[in-house]
Short mmCIF file of N, CA and C in Angstrom, two decimals:
data_model
loop_
_atom_site.label_atom_id
_atom_site.label_comp_id
_atom_site.label_asym_id
_atom_site.label_seq_id
_atom_site.Cartn_x
_atom_site.Cartn_y
_atom_site.Cartn_z
N UNK A 1 -55.84 -18.59 4.27
CA UNK A 1 -54.84 -17.80 3.61
C UNK A 1 -54.90 -18.10 2.10
N UNK A 2 -54.81 -17.05 1.30
CA UNK A 2 -54.87 -17.21 -0.15
C UNK A 2 -53.47 -17.52 -0.72
N UNK A 3 -53.43 -18.37 -1.73
CA UNK A 3 -52.17 -18.75 -2.31
C UNK A 3 -51.43 -17.54 -2.87
N UNK A 4 -52.11 -16.57 -3.42
CA UNK A 4 -51.41 -15.36 -3.91
C UNK A 4 -50.66 -14.64 -2.82
N UNK A 5 -51.19 -14.64 -1.60
CA UNK A 5 -50.48 -14.03 -0.49
C UNK A 5 -49.24 -14.84 -0.11
N UNK A 6 -49.35 -16.14 -0.19
CA UNK A 6 -48.24 -17.02 0.15
C UNK A 6 -47.07 -16.88 -0.80
N UNK A 7 -47.36 -16.76 -2.10
CA UNK A 7 -46.28 -16.69 -3.09
C UNK A 7 -45.88 -15.26 -3.44
N UNK A 8 -46.45 -14.29 -2.76
CA UNK A 8 -46.07 -12.88 -3.03
C UNK A 8 -44.57 -12.70 -2.74
N UNK A 9 -43.90 -12.16 -3.73
CA UNK A 9 -42.45 -11.91 -3.60
C UNK A 9 -41.61 -13.08 -4.04
N UNK A 10 -42.20 -14.24 -4.27
CA UNK A 10 -41.45 -15.43 -4.74
C UNK A 10 -41.22 -15.23 -6.23
N UNK A 11 -39.99 -15.52 -6.69
CA UNK A 11 -39.65 -15.37 -8.10
C UNK A 11 -39.44 -16.72 -8.77
N UNK A 12 -39.01 -17.72 -8.02
CA UNK A 12 -38.82 -19.09 -8.54
C UNK A 12 -39.54 -20.06 -7.62
N UNK A 13 -40.13 -21.07 -8.24
CA UNK A 13 -40.87 -22.06 -7.45
C UNK A 13 -40.67 -23.44 -8.06
N UNK A 14 -40.21 -24.40 -7.23
CA UNK A 14 -40.09 -25.74 -7.75
C UNK A 14 -41.46 -26.37 -7.87
N UNK A 15 -41.73 -26.95 -9.01
CA UNK A 15 -43.01 -27.58 -9.28
C UNK A 15 -42.90 -29.09 -9.07
N UNK A 16 -43.40 -29.56 -7.98
CA UNK A 16 -43.39 -30.98 -7.67
C UNK A 16 -44.53 -31.69 -8.41
N UNK A 17 -44.52 -32.98 -8.35
CA UNK A 17 -45.42 -33.82 -9.10
C UNK A 17 -46.93 -33.55 -8.80
N UNK A 18 -47.30 -33.57 -7.56
CA UNK A 18 -48.73 -33.45 -7.22
C UNK A 18 -49.38 -32.15 -7.75
N UNK A 19 -48.78 -30.98 -7.52
CA UNK A 19 -49.42 -29.76 -8.04
C UNK A 19 -49.55 -29.75 -9.57
N UNK A 20 -48.58 -30.32 -10.25
CA UNK A 20 -48.67 -30.38 -11.71
C UNK A 20 -49.82 -31.28 -12.13
N UNK A 21 -49.94 -32.43 -11.47
CA UNK A 21 -51.06 -33.34 -11.78
C UNK A 21 -52.41 -32.66 -11.47
N UNK A 22 -52.53 -32.02 -10.33
CA UNK A 22 -53.76 -31.32 -9.98
C UNK A 22 -54.12 -30.29 -11.03
N UNK A 23 -53.15 -29.57 -11.51
CA UNK A 23 -53.40 -28.52 -12.52
C UNK A 23 -53.81 -29.14 -13.87
N UNK A 24 -53.01 -30.04 -14.36
CA UNK A 24 -53.26 -30.61 -15.70
C UNK A 24 -54.56 -31.42 -15.75
N UNK A 25 -54.87 -32.12 -14.64
CA UNK A 25 -56.06 -32.94 -14.63
C UNK A 25 -57.29 -32.22 -14.03
N UNK A 26 -57.15 -30.92 -13.76
CA UNK A 26 -58.28 -30.13 -13.20
C UNK A 26 -58.88 -30.76 -11.97
N UNK A 27 -58.06 -31.11 -11.01
CA UNK A 27 -58.52 -31.73 -9.76
C UNK A 27 -59.59 -30.88 -9.10
N UNK A 28 -60.73 -31.48 -8.71
CA UNK A 28 -61.85 -30.68 -8.15
C UNK A 28 -61.51 -29.96 -6.84
N UNK A 29 -60.60 -30.48 -6.05
CA UNK A 29 -60.27 -29.88 -4.77
C UNK A 29 -59.09 -28.90 -4.81
N UNK A 30 -58.17 -29.14 -5.79
CA UNK A 30 -56.93 -28.39 -5.74
C UNK A 30 -56.63 -27.57 -6.99
N UNK A 31 -57.45 -27.67 -8.01
CA UNK A 31 -57.18 -26.94 -9.25
C UNK A 31 -57.06 -25.43 -9.03
N UNK A 32 -57.95 -24.86 -8.24
CA UNK A 32 -57.93 -23.39 -8.03
C UNK A 32 -56.63 -22.94 -7.40
N UNK A 33 -56.12 -23.73 -6.45
CA UNK A 33 -54.83 -23.36 -5.84
C UNK A 33 -53.68 -23.41 -6.87
N UNK A 34 -53.68 -24.49 -7.65
CA UNK A 34 -52.60 -24.60 -8.65
C UNK A 34 -52.78 -23.61 -9.75
N UNK A 35 -54.00 -23.27 -10.10
CA UNK A 35 -54.24 -22.31 -11.17
C UNK A 35 -53.60 -20.98 -10.86
N UNK A 36 -53.66 -20.54 -9.60
CA UNK A 36 -53.06 -19.25 -9.22
C UNK A 36 -51.55 -19.31 -9.44
N UNK A 37 -50.94 -20.43 -9.18
CA UNK A 37 -49.50 -20.57 -9.37
C UNK A 37 -49.18 -20.58 -10.86
N UNK A 38 -49.90 -21.35 -11.65
CA UNK A 38 -49.59 -21.42 -13.06
C UNK A 38 -49.98 -20.15 -13.80
N UNK A 39 -50.97 -19.42 -13.29
CA UNK A 39 -51.25 -18.07 -13.85
C UNK A 39 -50.04 -17.15 -13.64
N UNK A 40 -49.44 -17.22 -12.45
CA UNK A 40 -48.23 -16.42 -12.21
C UNK A 40 -47.11 -16.79 -13.13
N UNK A 41 -46.98 -18.08 -13.43
CA UNK A 41 -45.95 -18.55 -14.35
C UNK A 41 -46.28 -18.04 -15.78
N UNK A 42 -47.53 -18.20 -16.19
CA UNK A 42 -47.94 -17.75 -17.53
C UNK A 42 -47.70 -16.25 -17.69
N UNK A 43 -47.93 -15.49 -16.65
CA UNK A 43 -47.76 -14.03 -16.73
C UNK A 43 -46.32 -13.59 -16.56
N UNK A 44 -45.42 -14.51 -16.32
CA UNK A 44 -44.00 -14.19 -16.17
C UNK A 44 -43.66 -13.66 -14.81
N UNK A 45 -44.57 -13.75 -13.84
CA UNK A 45 -44.29 -13.30 -12.47
C UNK A 45 -43.47 -14.32 -11.68
N UNK A 46 -43.62 -15.58 -12.08
CA UNK A 46 -42.91 -16.67 -11.43
C UNK A 46 -42.14 -17.47 -12.48
N UNK A 47 -41.00 -17.99 -12.10
CA UNK A 47 -40.29 -18.96 -12.92
C UNK A 47 -40.53 -20.34 -12.29
N UNK A 48 -41.18 -21.22 -12.98
CA UNK A 48 -41.33 -22.60 -12.50
C UNK A 48 -40.06 -23.41 -12.78
N UNK A 49 -39.72 -24.28 -11.86
CA UNK A 49 -38.56 -25.14 -12.03
C UNK A 49 -38.98 -26.55 -11.74
N UNK A 50 -38.64 -27.47 -12.65
CA UNK A 50 -38.98 -28.87 -12.45
C UNK A 50 -37.94 -29.74 -13.14
N UNK A 51 -38.09 -31.03 -13.07
CA UNK A 51 -37.02 -31.92 -13.54
C UNK A 51 -37.56 -33.15 -14.24
N UNK A 52 -36.60 -33.94 -14.75
CA UNK A 52 -36.95 -35.21 -15.41
C UNK A 52 -37.65 -36.15 -14.42
N UNK A 53 -37.33 -36.04 -13.16
CA UNK A 53 -37.96 -36.93 -12.18
C UNK A 53 -39.45 -36.60 -12.08
N UNK A 54 -39.79 -35.33 -12.03
CA UNK A 54 -41.20 -34.93 -12.00
C UNK A 54 -41.90 -35.37 -13.28
N UNK A 55 -41.28 -35.19 -14.41
CA UNK A 55 -41.88 -35.62 -15.68
C UNK A 55 -42.18 -37.11 -15.63
N UNK A 56 -41.20 -37.90 -15.20
CA UNK A 56 -41.38 -39.35 -15.14
C UNK A 56 -42.56 -39.71 -14.24
N UNK A 57 -42.64 -39.10 -13.09
CA UNK A 57 -43.77 -39.38 -12.15
C UNK A 57 -45.12 -38.99 -12.72
N UNK A 58 -45.17 -37.90 -13.42
CA UNK A 58 -46.44 -37.43 -14.01
C UNK A 58 -46.89 -38.33 -15.15
N UNK A 59 -45.97 -38.98 -15.85
CA UNK A 59 -46.31 -39.79 -17.02
C UNK A 59 -46.75 -41.20 -16.72
N UNK A 60 -46.47 -41.72 -15.52
CA UNK A 60 -46.75 -43.10 -15.21
C UNK A 60 -48.23 -43.44 -15.44
N UNK A 61 -49.11 -42.69 -14.79
CA UNK A 61 -50.57 -42.97 -14.86
C UNK A 61 -51.12 -42.86 -16.31
N UNK A 62 -50.83 -41.77 -17.00
CA UNK A 62 -51.32 -41.69 -18.41
C UNK A 62 -50.78 -42.83 -19.30
N UNK A 63 -49.51 -43.20 -19.17
CA UNK A 63 -48.98 -44.27 -19.97
C UNK A 63 -49.62 -45.61 -19.58
N UNK A 64 -49.83 -45.83 -18.30
CA UNK A 64 -50.44 -47.07 -17.83
C UNK A 64 -51.83 -47.24 -18.42
N UNK A 65 -52.58 -46.16 -18.50
CA UNK A 65 -53.95 -46.19 -19.03
C UNK A 65 -54.06 -45.94 -20.54
N UNK A 66 -52.95 -45.72 -21.17
CA UNK A 66 -52.95 -45.48 -22.62
C UNK A 66 -53.50 -44.11 -22.97
N UNK A 67 -53.41 -43.14 -22.07
CA UNK A 67 -53.94 -41.80 -22.27
C UNK A 67 -52.84 -40.93 -22.85
N UNK A 68 -52.57 -41.13 -24.16
CA UNK A 68 -51.47 -40.49 -24.81
C UNK A 68 -51.61 -38.94 -24.86
N UNK A 69 -52.85 -38.49 -25.07
CA UNK A 69 -53.08 -37.02 -25.12
C UNK A 69 -52.78 -36.39 -23.75
N UNK A 70 -53.18 -37.07 -22.68
CA UNK A 70 -52.89 -36.56 -21.34
C UNK A 70 -51.38 -36.57 -21.10
N UNK A 71 -50.71 -37.62 -21.51
CA UNK A 71 -49.23 -37.65 -21.37
C UNK A 71 -48.61 -36.48 -22.12
N UNK A 72 -49.11 -36.19 -23.28
CA UNK A 72 -48.60 -35.05 -24.06
C UNK A 72 -48.85 -33.75 -23.41
N UNK A 73 -50.00 -33.61 -22.72
CA UNK A 73 -50.28 -32.37 -21.95
C UNK A 73 -49.20 -32.15 -20.89
N UNK A 74 -48.84 -33.24 -20.19
CA UNK A 74 -47.79 -33.14 -19.20
C UNK A 74 -46.48 -32.75 -19.81
N UNK A 75 -46.12 -33.39 -20.93
CA UNK A 75 -44.85 -33.08 -21.60
C UNK A 75 -44.84 -31.64 -22.08
N UNK A 76 -45.94 -31.20 -22.67
CA UNK A 76 -45.98 -29.83 -23.15
C UNK A 76 -45.77 -28.82 -22.03
N UNK A 77 -46.36 -29.06 -20.89
CA UNK A 77 -46.26 -28.13 -19.77
C UNK A 77 -44.85 -28.21 -19.15
N UNK A 78 -44.41 -29.44 -18.83
CA UNK A 78 -43.16 -29.60 -18.03
C UNK A 78 -41.92 -29.31 -18.90
N UNK A 79 -41.88 -29.82 -20.08
CA UNK A 79 -40.68 -29.70 -20.91
C UNK A 79 -40.68 -28.42 -21.72
N UNK A 80 -41.80 -28.07 -22.31
CA UNK A 80 -41.86 -26.95 -23.24
C UNK A 80 -42.62 -25.73 -22.72
N UNK A 81 -43.08 -25.79 -21.50
CA UNK A 81 -43.88 -24.69 -20.94
C UNK A 81 -43.07 -23.38 -20.84
N UNK A 82 -43.72 -22.30 -21.23
CA UNK A 82 -43.08 -20.98 -21.14
C UNK A 82 -42.89 -20.63 -19.65
N UNK A 83 -41.76 -20.08 -19.33
CA UNK A 83 -41.40 -19.68 -17.99
C UNK A 83 -41.25 -20.88 -17.04
N UNK A 84 -40.96 -22.05 -17.62
CA UNK A 84 -40.68 -23.22 -16.82
C UNK A 84 -39.29 -23.72 -17.19
N UNK A 85 -38.44 -23.81 -16.20
CA UNK A 85 -37.07 -24.27 -16.39
C UNK A 85 -37.03 -25.77 -16.13
N UNK A 86 -36.85 -26.55 -17.18
CA UNK A 86 -36.83 -28.00 -17.10
C UNK A 86 -35.38 -28.44 -16.92
N UNK A 87 -35.08 -29.00 -15.74
CA UNK A 87 -33.71 -29.41 -15.38
C UNK A 87 -33.51 -30.88 -15.69
N UNK A 88 -32.49 -31.17 -16.44
CA UNK A 88 -32.09 -32.54 -16.73
C UNK A 88 -31.23 -33.04 -15.55
N UNK A 89 -31.60 -34.15 -14.99
CA UNK A 89 -30.87 -34.69 -13.88
C UNK A 89 -29.83 -35.70 -14.39
N UNK A 90 -28.56 -35.40 -14.07
CA UNK A 90 -27.51 -36.37 -14.45
C UNK A 90 -26.85 -36.94 -13.19
N UNK A 91 -25.83 -37.69 -13.39
CA UNK A 91 -25.21 -38.40 -12.29
C UNK A 91 -24.69 -37.42 -11.19
N UNK A 92 -24.05 -36.36 -11.62
CA UNK A 92 -23.50 -35.39 -10.67
C UNK A 92 -24.58 -34.70 -9.87
N UNK A 93 -25.68 -34.36 -10.51
CA UNK A 93 -26.80 -33.73 -9.82
C UNK A 93 -27.42 -34.75 -8.83
N UNK A 94 -27.54 -35.97 -9.25
CA UNK A 94 -28.09 -37.03 -8.40
C UNK A 94 -27.23 -37.20 -7.13
N UNK A 95 -25.93 -37.22 -7.28
CA UNK A 95 -25.01 -37.37 -6.12
C UNK A 95 -25.13 -36.14 -5.22
N UNK A 96 -25.14 -34.97 -5.82
CA UNK A 96 -25.23 -33.75 -4.99
C UNK A 96 -26.55 -33.67 -4.23
N UNK A 97 -27.64 -34.09 -4.87
CA UNK A 97 -28.94 -34.12 -4.21
C UNK A 97 -28.92 -35.06 -3.01
N UNK A 98 -28.28 -36.24 -3.21
CA UNK A 98 -28.17 -37.20 -2.11
C UNK A 98 -27.35 -36.65 -0.94
N UNK A 99 -26.29 -35.97 -1.30
CA UNK A 99 -25.42 -35.39 -0.24
C UNK A 99 -26.18 -34.33 0.56
N UNK A 100 -26.89 -33.47 -0.14
CA UNK A 100 -27.70 -32.43 0.52
C UNK A 100 -28.74 -33.07 1.41
N UNK A 101 -29.45 -34.07 0.86
CA UNK A 101 -30.52 -34.70 1.63
C UNK A 101 -29.96 -35.44 2.84
N UNK A 102 -28.80 -35.98 2.75
CA UNK A 102 -28.20 -36.72 3.86
C UNK A 102 -27.87 -35.82 5.06
N UNK A 103 -27.84 -34.53 4.83
CA UNK A 103 -27.51 -33.58 5.90
C UNK A 103 -28.75 -32.98 6.56
N UNK A 104 -29.92 -33.38 6.06
CA UNK A 104 -31.18 -32.81 6.62
C UNK A 104 -31.67 -33.66 7.74
#
């Protein structure tokens, strides 16, 4: 099944850590899948949604290895990316997320 078929009709998509890493780092096995998603975001067909938690997770490896340019690539995409809604997580959102998760 092609990713374009899977996301057809989707207007918002939460961008978790792994797909962002695969895209930014051009992962040999997963880049093409993530490219289709980010192309949709670039074209305004999708609104990407992500958070400070995802940003933090994406930055660990580049910071650990001193790869400042790579860290900036993640920041540019996640925080400043066009058609990406960067959600700041505060105490109330953290509590609500825990309450929702506790019911699953």
